[in-house]
PDB file of C-alpha atoms in Angstrom:
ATOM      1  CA  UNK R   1     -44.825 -56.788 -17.424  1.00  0.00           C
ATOM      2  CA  UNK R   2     -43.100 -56.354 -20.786  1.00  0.00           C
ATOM      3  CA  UNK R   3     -44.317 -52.321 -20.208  1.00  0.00           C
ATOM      4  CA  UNK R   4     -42.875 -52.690 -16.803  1.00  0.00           C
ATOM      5  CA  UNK R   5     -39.190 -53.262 -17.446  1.00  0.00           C
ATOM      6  CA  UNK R   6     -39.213 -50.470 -20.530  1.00  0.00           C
ATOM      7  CA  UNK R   7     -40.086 -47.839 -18.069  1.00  0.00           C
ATOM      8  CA  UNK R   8     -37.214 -49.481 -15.921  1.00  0.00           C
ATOM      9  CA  UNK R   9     -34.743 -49.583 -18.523  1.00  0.00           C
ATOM     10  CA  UNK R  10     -35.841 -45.639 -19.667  1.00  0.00           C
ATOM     11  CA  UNK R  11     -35.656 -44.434 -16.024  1.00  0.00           C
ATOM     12  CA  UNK R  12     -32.365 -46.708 -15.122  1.00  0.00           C
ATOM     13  CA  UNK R  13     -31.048 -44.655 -18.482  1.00  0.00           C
ATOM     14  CA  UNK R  14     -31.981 -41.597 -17.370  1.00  0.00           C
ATOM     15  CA  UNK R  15     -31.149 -41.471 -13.815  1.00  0.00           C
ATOM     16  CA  UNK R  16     -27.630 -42.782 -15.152  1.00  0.00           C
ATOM     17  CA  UNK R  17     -27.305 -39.642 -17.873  1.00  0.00           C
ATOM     18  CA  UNK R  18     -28.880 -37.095 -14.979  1.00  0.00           C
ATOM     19  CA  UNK R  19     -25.829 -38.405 -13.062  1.00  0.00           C
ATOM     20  CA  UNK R  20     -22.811 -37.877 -15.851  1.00  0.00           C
ATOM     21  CA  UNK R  21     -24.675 -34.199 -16.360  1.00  0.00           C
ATOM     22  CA  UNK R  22     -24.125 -33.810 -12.307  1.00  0.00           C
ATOM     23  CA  UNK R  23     -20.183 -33.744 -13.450  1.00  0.00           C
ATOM     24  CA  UNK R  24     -19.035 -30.972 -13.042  1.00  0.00           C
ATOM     25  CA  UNK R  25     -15.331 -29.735 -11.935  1.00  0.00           C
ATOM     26  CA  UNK R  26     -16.468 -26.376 -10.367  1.00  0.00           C
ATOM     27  CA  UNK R  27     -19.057 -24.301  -9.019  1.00  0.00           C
ATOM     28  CA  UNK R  28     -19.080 -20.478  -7.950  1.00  0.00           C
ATOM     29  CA  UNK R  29     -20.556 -18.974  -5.088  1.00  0.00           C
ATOM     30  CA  UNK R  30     -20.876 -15.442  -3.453  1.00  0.00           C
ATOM     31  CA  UNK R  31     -20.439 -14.853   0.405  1.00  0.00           C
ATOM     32  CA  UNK R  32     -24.200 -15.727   1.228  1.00  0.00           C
ATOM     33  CA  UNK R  33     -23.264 -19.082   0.325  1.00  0.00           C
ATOM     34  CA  UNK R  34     -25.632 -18.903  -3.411  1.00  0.00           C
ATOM     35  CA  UNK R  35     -24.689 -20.600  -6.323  1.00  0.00           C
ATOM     36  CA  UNK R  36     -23.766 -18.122  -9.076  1.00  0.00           C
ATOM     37  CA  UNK R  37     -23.113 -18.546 -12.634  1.00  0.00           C
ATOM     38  CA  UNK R  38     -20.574 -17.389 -14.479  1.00  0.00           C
ATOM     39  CA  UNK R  39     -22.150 -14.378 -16.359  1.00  0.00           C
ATOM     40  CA  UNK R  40     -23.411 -13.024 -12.931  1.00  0.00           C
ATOM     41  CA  UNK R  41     -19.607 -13.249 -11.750  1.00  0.00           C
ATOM     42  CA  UNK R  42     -18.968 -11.091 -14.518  1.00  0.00           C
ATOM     43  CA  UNK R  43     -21.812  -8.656 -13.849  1.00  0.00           C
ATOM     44  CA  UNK R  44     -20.503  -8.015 -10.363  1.00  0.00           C
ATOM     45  CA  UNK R  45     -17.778  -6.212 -11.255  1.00  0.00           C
ATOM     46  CA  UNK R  46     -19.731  -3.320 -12.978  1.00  0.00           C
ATOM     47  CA  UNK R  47     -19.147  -1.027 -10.342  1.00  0.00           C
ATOM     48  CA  UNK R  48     -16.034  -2.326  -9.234  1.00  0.00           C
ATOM     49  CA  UNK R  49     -12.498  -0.675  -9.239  1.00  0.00           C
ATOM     50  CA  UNK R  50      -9.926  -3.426  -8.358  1.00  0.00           C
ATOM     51  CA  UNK R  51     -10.834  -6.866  -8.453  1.00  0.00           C
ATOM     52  CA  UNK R  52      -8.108  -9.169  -6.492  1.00  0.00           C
ATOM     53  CA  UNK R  53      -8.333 -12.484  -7.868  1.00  0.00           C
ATOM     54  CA  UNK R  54      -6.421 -15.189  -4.854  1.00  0.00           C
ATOM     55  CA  UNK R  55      -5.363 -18.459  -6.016  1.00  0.00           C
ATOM     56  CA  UNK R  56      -3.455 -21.345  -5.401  1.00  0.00           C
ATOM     57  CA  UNK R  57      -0.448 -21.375  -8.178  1.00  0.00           C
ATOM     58  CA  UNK R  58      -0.617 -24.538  -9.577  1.00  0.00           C
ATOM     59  CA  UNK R  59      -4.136 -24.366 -10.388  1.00  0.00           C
ATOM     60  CA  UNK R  60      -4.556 -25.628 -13.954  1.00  0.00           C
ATOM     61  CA  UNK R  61      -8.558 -24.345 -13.835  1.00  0.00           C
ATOM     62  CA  UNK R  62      -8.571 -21.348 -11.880  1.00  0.00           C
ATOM     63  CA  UNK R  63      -5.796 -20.432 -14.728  1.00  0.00           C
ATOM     64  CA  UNK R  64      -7.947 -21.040 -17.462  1.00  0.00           C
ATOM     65  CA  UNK R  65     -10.896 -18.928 -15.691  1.00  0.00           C
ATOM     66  CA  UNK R  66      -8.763 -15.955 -15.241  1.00  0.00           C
ATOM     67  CA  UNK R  67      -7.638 -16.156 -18.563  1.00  0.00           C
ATOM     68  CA  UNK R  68     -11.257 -16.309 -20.027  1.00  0.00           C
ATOM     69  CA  UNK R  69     -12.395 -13.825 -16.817  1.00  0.00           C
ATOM     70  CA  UNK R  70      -9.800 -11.472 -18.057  1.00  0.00           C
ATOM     71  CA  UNK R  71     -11.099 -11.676 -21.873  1.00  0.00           C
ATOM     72  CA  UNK R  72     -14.565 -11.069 -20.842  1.00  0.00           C
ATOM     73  CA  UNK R  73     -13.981  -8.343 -18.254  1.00  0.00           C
ATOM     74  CA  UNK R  74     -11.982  -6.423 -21.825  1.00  0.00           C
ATOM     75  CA  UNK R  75     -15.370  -6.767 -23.984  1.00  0.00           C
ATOM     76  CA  UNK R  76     -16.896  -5.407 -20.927  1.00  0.00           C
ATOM     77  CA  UNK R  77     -14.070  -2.942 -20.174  1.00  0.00           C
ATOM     78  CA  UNK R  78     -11.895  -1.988 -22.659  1.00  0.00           C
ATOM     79  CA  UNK R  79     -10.090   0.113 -20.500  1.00  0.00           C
ATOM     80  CA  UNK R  80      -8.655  -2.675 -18.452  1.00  0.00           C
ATOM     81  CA  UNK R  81      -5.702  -3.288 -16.358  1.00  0.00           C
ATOM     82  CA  UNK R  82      -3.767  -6.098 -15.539  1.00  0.00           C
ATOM     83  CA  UNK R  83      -1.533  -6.454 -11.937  1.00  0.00           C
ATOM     84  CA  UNK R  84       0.379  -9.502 -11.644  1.00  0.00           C
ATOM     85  CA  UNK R  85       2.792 -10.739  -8.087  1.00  0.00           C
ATOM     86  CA  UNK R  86       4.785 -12.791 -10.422  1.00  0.00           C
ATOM     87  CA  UNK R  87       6.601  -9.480 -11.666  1.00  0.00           C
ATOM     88  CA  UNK R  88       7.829  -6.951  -9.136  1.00  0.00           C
ATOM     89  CA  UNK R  89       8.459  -3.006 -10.432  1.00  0.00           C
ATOM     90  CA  UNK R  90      12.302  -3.830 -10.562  1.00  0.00           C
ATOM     91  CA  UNK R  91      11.550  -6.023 -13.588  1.00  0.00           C
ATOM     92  CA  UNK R  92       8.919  -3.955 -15.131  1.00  0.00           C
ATOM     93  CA  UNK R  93      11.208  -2.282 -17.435  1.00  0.00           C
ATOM     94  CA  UNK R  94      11.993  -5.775 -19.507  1.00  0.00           C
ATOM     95  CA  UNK R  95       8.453  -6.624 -19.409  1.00  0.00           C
ATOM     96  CA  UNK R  96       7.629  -3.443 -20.560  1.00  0.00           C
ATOM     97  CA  UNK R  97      10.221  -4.226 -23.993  1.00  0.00           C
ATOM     98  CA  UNK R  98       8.304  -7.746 -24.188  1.00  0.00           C
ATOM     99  CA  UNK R  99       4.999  -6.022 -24.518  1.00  0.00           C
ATOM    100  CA  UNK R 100       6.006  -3.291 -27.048  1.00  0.00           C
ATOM    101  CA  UNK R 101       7.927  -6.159 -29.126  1.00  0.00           C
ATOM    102  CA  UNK R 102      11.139  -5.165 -28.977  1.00  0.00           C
ATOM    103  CA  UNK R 103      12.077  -8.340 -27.049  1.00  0.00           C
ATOM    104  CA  UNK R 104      10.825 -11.619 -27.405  1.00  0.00           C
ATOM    105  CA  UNK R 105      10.017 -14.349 -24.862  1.00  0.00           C
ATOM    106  CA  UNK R 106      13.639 -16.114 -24.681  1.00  0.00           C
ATOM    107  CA  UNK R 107      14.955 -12.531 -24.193  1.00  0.00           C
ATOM    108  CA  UNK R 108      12.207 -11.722 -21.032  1.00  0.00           C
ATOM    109  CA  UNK R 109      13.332 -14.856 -19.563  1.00  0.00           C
ATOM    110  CA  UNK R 110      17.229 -14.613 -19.947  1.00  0.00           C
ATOM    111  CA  UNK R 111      16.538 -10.658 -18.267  1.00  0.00           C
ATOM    112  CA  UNK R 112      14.152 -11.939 -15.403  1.00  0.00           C
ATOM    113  CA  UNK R 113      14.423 -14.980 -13.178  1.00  0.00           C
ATOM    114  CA  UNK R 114      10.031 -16.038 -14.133  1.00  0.00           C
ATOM    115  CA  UNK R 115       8.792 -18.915 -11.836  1.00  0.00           C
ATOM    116  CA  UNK R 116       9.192 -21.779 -13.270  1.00  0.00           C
ATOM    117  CA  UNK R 117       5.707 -22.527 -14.423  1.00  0.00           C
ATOM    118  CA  UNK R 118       4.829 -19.287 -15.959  1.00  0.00           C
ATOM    119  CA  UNK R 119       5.070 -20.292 -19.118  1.00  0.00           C
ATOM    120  CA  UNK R 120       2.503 -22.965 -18.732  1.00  0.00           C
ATOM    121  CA  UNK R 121       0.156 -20.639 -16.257  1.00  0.00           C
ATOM    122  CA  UNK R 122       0.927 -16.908 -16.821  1.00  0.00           C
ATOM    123  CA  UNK R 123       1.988 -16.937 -20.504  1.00  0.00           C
ATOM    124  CA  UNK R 124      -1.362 -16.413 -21.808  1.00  0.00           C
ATOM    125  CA  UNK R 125      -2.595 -13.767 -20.025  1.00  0.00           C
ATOM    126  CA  UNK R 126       1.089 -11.175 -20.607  1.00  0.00           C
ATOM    127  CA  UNK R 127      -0.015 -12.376 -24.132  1.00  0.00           C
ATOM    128  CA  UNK R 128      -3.365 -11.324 -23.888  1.00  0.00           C
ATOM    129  CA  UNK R 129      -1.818  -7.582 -22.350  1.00  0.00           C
ATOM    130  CA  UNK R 130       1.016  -7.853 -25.152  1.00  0.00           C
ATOM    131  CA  UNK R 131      -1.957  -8.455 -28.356  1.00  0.00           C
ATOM    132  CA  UNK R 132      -4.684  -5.973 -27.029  1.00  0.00           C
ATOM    133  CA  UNK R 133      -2.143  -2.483 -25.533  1.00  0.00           C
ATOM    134  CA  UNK R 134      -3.430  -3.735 -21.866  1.00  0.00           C
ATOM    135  CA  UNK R 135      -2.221  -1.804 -18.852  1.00  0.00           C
ATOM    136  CA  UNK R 136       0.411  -4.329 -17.038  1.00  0.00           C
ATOM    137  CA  UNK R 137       2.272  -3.870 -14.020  1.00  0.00           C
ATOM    138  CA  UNK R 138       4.095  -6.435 -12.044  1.00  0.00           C
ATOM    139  CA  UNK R 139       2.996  -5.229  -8.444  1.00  0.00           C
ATOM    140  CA  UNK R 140       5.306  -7.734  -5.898  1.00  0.00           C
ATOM    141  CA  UNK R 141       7.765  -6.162  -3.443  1.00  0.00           C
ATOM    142  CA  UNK R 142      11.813  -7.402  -4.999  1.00  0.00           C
ATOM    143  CA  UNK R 143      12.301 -10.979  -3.795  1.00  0.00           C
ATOM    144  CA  UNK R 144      15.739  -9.634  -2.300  1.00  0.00           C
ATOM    145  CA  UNK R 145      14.503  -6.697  -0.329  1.00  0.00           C
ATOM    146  CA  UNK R 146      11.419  -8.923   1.079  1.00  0.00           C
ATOM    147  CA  UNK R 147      13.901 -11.402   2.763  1.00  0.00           C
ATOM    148  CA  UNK R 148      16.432  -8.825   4.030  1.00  0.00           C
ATOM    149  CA  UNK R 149      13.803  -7.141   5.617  1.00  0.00           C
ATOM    150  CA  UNK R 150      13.132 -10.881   7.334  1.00  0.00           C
ATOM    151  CA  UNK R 151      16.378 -11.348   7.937  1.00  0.00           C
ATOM    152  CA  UNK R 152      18.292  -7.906   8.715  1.00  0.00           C
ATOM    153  CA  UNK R 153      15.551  -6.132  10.847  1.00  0.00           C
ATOM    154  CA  UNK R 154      12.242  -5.384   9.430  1.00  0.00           C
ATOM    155  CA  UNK R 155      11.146  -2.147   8.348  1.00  0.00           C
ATOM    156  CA  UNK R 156      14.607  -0.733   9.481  1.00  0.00           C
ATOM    157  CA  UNK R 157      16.380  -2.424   6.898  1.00  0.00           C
ATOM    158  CA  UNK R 158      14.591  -0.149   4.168  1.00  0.00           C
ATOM    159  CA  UNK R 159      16.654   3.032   5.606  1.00  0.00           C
ATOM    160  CA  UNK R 160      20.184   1.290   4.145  1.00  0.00           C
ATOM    161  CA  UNK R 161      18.373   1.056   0.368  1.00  0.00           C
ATOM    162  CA  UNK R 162      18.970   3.323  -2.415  1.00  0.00           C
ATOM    163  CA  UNK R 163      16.172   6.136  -3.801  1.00  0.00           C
ATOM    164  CA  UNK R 164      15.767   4.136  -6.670  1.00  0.00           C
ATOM    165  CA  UNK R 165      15.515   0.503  -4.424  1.00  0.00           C
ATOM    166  CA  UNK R 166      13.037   2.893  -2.388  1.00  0.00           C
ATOM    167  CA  UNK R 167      11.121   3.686  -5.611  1.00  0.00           C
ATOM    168  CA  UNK R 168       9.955  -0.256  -6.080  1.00  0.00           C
ATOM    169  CA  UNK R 169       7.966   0.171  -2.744  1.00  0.00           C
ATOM    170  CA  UNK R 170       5.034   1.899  -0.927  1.00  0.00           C
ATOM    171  CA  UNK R 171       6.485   5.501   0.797  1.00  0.00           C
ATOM    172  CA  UNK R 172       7.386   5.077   4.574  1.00  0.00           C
ATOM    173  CA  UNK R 173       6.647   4.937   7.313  1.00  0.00           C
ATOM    174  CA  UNK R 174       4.861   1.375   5.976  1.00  0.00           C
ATOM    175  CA  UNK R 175       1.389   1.083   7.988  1.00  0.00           C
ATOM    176  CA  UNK R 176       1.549  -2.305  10.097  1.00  0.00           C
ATOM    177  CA  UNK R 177      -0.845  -4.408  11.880  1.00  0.00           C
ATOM    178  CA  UNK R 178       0.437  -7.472  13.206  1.00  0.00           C
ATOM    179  CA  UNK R 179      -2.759  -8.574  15.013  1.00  0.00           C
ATOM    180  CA  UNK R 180      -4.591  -8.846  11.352  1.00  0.00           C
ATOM    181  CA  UNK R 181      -5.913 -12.623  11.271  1.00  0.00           C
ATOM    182  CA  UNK R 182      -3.554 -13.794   8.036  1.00  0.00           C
ATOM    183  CA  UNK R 183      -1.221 -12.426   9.675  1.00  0.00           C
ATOM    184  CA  UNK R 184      -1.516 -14.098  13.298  1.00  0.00           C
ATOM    185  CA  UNK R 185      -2.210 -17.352  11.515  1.00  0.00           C
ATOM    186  CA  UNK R 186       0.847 -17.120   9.817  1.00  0.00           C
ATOM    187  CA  UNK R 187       2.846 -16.528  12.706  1.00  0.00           C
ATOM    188  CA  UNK R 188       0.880 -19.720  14.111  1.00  0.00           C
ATOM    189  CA  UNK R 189       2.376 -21.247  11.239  1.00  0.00           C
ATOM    190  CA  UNK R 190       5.478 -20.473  11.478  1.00  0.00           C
ATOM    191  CA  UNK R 191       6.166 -22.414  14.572  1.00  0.00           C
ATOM    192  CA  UNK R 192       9.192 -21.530  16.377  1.00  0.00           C
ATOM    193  CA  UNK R 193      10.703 -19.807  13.421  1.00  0.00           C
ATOM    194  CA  UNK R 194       8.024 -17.052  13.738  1.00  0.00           C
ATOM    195  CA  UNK R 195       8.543 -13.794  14.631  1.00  0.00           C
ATOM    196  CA  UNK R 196       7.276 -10.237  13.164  1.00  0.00           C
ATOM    197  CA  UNK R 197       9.849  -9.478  11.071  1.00  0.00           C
ATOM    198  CA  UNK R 198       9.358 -12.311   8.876  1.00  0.00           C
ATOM    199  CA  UNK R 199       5.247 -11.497   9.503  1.00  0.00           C
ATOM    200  CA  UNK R 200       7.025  -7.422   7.932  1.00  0.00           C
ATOM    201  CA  UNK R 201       8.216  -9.179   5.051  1.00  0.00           C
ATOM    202  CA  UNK R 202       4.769 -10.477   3.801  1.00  0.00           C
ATOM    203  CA  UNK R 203       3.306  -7.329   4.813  1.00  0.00           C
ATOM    204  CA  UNK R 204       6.003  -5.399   2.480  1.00  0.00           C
ATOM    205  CA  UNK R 205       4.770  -7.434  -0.423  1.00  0.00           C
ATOM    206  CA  UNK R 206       1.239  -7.064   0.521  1.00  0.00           C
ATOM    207  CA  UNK R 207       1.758  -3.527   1.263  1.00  0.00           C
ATOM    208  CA  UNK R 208       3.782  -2.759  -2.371  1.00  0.00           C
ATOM    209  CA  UNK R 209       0.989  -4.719  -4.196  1.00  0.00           C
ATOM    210  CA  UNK R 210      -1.569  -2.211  -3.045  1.00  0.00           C
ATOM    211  CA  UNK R 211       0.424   0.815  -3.470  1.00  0.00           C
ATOM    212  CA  UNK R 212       1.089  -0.388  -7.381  1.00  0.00           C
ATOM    213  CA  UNK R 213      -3.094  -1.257  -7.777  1.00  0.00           C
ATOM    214  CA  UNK R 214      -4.006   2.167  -6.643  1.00  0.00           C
ATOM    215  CA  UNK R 215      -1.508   3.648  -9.162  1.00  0.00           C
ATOM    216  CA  UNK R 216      -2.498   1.374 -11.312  1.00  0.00           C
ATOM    217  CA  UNK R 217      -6.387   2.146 -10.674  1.00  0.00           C
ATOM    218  CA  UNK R 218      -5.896   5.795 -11.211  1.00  0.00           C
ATOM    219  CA  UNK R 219      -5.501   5.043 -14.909  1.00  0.00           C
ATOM    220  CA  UNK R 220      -7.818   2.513 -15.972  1.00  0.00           C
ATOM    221  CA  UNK R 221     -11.344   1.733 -15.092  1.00  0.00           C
ATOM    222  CA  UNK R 222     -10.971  -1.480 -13.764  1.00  0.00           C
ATOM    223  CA  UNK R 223      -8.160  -3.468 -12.746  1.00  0.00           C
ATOM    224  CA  UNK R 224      -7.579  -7.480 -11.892  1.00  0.00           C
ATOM    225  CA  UNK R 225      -4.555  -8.461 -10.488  1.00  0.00           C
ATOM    226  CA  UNK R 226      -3.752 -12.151 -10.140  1.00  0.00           C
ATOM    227  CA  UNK R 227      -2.298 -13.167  -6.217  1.00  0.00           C
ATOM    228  CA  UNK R 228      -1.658 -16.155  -4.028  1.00  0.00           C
ATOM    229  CA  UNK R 229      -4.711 -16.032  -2.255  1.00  0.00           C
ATOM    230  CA  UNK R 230      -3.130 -15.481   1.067  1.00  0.00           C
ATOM    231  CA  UNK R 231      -2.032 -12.255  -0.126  1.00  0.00           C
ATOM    232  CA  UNK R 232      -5.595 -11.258  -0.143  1.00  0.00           C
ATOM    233  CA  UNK R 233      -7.908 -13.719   1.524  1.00  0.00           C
ATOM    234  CA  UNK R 234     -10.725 -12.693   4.663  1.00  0.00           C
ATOM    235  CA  UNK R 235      -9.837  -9.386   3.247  1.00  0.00           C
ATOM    236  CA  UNK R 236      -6.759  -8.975   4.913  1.00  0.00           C
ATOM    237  CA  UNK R 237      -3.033  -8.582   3.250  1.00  0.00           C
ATOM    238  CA  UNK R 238      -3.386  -6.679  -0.373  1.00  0.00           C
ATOM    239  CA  UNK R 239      -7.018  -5.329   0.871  1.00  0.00           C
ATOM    240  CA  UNK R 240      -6.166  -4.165   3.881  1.00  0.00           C
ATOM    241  CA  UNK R 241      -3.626  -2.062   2.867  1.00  0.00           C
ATOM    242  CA  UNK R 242      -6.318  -0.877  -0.277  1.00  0.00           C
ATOM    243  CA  UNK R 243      -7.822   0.449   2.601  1.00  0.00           C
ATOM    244  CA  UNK R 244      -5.111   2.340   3.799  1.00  0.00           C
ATOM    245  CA  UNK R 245      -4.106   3.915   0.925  1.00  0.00           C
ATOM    246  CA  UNK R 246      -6.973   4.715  -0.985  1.00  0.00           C
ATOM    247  CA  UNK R 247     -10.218   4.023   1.098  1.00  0.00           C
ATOM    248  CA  UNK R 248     -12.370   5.374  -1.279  1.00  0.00           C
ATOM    249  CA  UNK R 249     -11.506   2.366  -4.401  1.00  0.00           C
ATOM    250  CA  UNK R 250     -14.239   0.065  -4.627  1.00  0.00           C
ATOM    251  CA  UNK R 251     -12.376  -3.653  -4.447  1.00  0.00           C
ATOM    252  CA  UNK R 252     -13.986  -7.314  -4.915  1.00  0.00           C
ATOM    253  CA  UNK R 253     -12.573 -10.319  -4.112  1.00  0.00           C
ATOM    254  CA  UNK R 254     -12.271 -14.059  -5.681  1.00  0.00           C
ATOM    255  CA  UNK R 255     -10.626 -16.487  -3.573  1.00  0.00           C
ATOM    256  CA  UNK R 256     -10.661 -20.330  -4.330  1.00  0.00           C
ATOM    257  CA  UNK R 257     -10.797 -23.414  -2.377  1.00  0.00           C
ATOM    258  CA  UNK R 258     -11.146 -27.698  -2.960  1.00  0.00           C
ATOM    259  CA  UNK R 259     -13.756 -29.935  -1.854  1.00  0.00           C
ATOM    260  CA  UNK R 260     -15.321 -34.100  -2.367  1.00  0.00           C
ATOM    261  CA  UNK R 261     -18.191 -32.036  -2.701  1.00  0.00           C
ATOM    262  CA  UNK R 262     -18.828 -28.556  -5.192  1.00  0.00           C
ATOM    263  CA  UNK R 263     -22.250 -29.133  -4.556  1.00  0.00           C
ATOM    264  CA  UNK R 264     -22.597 -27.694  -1.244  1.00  0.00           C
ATOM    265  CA  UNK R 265     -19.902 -24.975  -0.114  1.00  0.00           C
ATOM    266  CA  UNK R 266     -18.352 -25.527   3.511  1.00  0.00           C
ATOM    267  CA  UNK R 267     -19.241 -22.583   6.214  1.00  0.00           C
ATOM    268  CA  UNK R 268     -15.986 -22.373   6.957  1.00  0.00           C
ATOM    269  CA  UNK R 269     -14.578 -21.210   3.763  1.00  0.00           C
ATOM    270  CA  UNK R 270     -17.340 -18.541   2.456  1.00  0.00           C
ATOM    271  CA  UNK R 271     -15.568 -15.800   4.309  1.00  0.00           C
ATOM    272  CA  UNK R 272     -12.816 -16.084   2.636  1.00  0.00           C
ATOM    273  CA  UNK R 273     -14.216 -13.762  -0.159  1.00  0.00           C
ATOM    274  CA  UNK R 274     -16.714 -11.901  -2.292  1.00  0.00           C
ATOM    275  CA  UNK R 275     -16.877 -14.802  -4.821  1.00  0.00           C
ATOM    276  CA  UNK R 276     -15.325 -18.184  -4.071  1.00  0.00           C
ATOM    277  CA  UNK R 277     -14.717 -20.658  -6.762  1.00  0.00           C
ATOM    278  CA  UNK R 278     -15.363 -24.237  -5.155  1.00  0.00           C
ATOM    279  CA  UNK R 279     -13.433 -26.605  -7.299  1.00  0.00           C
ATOM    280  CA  UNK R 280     -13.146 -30.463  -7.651  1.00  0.00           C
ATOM    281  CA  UNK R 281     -10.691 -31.590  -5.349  1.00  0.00           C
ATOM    282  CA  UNK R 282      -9.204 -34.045  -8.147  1.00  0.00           C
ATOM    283  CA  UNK R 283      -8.903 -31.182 -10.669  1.00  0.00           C
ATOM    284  CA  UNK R 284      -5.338 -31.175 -12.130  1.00  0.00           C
ATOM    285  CA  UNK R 285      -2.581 -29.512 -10.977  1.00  0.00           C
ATOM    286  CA  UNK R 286       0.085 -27.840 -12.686  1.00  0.00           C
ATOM    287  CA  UNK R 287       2.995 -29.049 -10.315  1.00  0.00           C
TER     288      UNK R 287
END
C-alpha cells in the first residue's frame, strides 16, 4: 500500500509539471495546418524575396518576435532590408538623419507625427537598422493624401497633387480591384458609410507599400516589412499589388491570430497566410 501511494504522489507530480511545461503563449504553424518551430520559420525564407510580416499593433509578442525574427534573418542575411507602414516616403528624409546620427530621437519625433506607441513597439527594430547600416524605408501612402482621396474623389484627386506629392506614390493609372475579398469585407464593414472611394484609399496605401518593397527588393536580398495584417492578409492588399508590379519577386507571408486554444489552429484562420503565429488569447497588449 505504502508503494501504492509513492507511485501516486510521483505520477500526481508529474502529470502536474507535464501540465506547467504545456504553458506556452504561442505556437507557429504553416498553411497545412503543421506545427513549426521557430528555426524552420527561419529556414523558409531562404529563397524568399519579400517577406510581409501582418500584425495586430498592439501586440506586445508578435513585437518581440519580429524584433528577434529580424536579428536572425541579418545573421542569415546580411544584406537585409527593413519596410515599415509606420513611416510613409514623405518622412523618410528625417528618418534617414536619425539613422546616420545626425539627429537624435527627440529630434525624429518633434519632425514626424510617430504613433503613439512606437517607442514602446517600433523603437527597437529603427535601432536595430540605425546600429547595423540596414536598408530602411517607410513604405505607407501620406496619411493626408490617403483621406483626400476618401474624401475628394478617389483616384481623381491624385491629378490636383504636386510632382513631388506624386513622387511618394506608385505611377498612375493605380491598378484597382474592388471585388478582392479584403476589400469586399471591408466594404461589408463599413456599413452604410462604405463606398469605393474610401475602399481607393486603402488600396493607395496598399498599392504605395508594394511599389516601395519592390524598390526596395531591387537592392537587397531579402526584405521584411512590418504591416497591419489587413494590409496583407489571404494574400490580398500589399501582395496583390506585389503581383502587379513585379510578378516575378518571390513573397511569404506571416499573419497572426488569438485563440483559448494554441494547441490546435482553427480552419478558418490558416488561409490567412504562409505562416500564422497562433498566440494566447490573454497575451498582453500594448494598448
Amino acid at each position: 500500500m505504502r508503494l501504492f501511494f509513492i507511485f501516486l504522489i510521483s505520477f500526481c507530480f508529474s502529470v502536474q509539471h507535464v501540465e506547467a511545461q504545456a504553458k506556452k503563449a504561442f505556437a507557429i504553424y504553416n498553411r497545412d495546418g503543421e506545427t513549426i518551430n521557430y528555426s524552420q520559420l527561419l529556414n523558409a525564407f531562404s529563397d524568399t524575396d519579400i517577406i510581409l510580416f501582418g500584425e495586430e499593433h498592439n501586440s506586445a509578442l508578435i513585437h518581440w518576435l519580429q524584433y528577434e525574427l529580424i536579428s536572425d534573418l541579418f545573421v542569415k542575411e546580411a544584406d537585409l532590408g527593413i519596410g515599415m507602414e509606420m513611416f510613409s516616403p514623405d518622412q523618410q528624409s528625417a528618418v534617414n538623419d536619425y539613422l546616420a546620427g545626425d539627429i537624435n530621437f527627440k529630434a525624429l519625433r518633434r519632425q514626424v507625427d510617430l504613433w503613439p506607441n512606437f517607442k514602446t513597439d517600433y523603437l527597437q527594430i529603427l535601432t536595430f537598422a540605425k546600429t547595423h547600416n540596414l536598408s530602411f524605408r517607410g513604405t505607407n501612402a501620406p496619411q493626408q493624401i490617403a483621406r483626400n482621396v476618401y474624401k475628394k474623389g478617389g483616384f481623381s484627386y491624385l491629378d490636383e497633387l504636386s510632382d513631388q506629392q506624386l513622387s511618394y506614390l506608385p505611377p498612375r493609372p493605380i491598378p484597382f480591384d474592388p471585388n478582392l475579398p479584403g476589400y469586399k469585407k471591408m466594404k461589408k464593414m463599413m456599413g452604410l458609410h462604405a463606398n469605393d472611394d474610401i475602399v481607393k484609399a486603402q488600396a493607395l496605401k496598399d498599392a504605395t507599400m508594394a511599389h516601395q518593397l519592390t524598390q526596395l527588393a531591387a537592392k537587397n536580398a531579402l526584405v521584411l516589412h512590418i504591416n497591419g495584417k489587413y494590409h496583407s492578409d489571404n494574400f490580398d492588399g500589399i501582395f496583390w499589388y506585389l503581383q502587379q508590379y513585379q510578378p516575378a519577386l518571390k513573397v511569404k507571408t506571416i499573419s497572426m491570430v488569438h485563440q483559448a486554444d494554441i494547441f490546435s489552429i482553427d480552419k478558418a484562420n490558416l488561409e490567412a497566410a504562409d505562416f500564422i503565429i497562433c498566440i494566447d488569447q490573454n497575451m498582453t497588449k500594448t494598448y
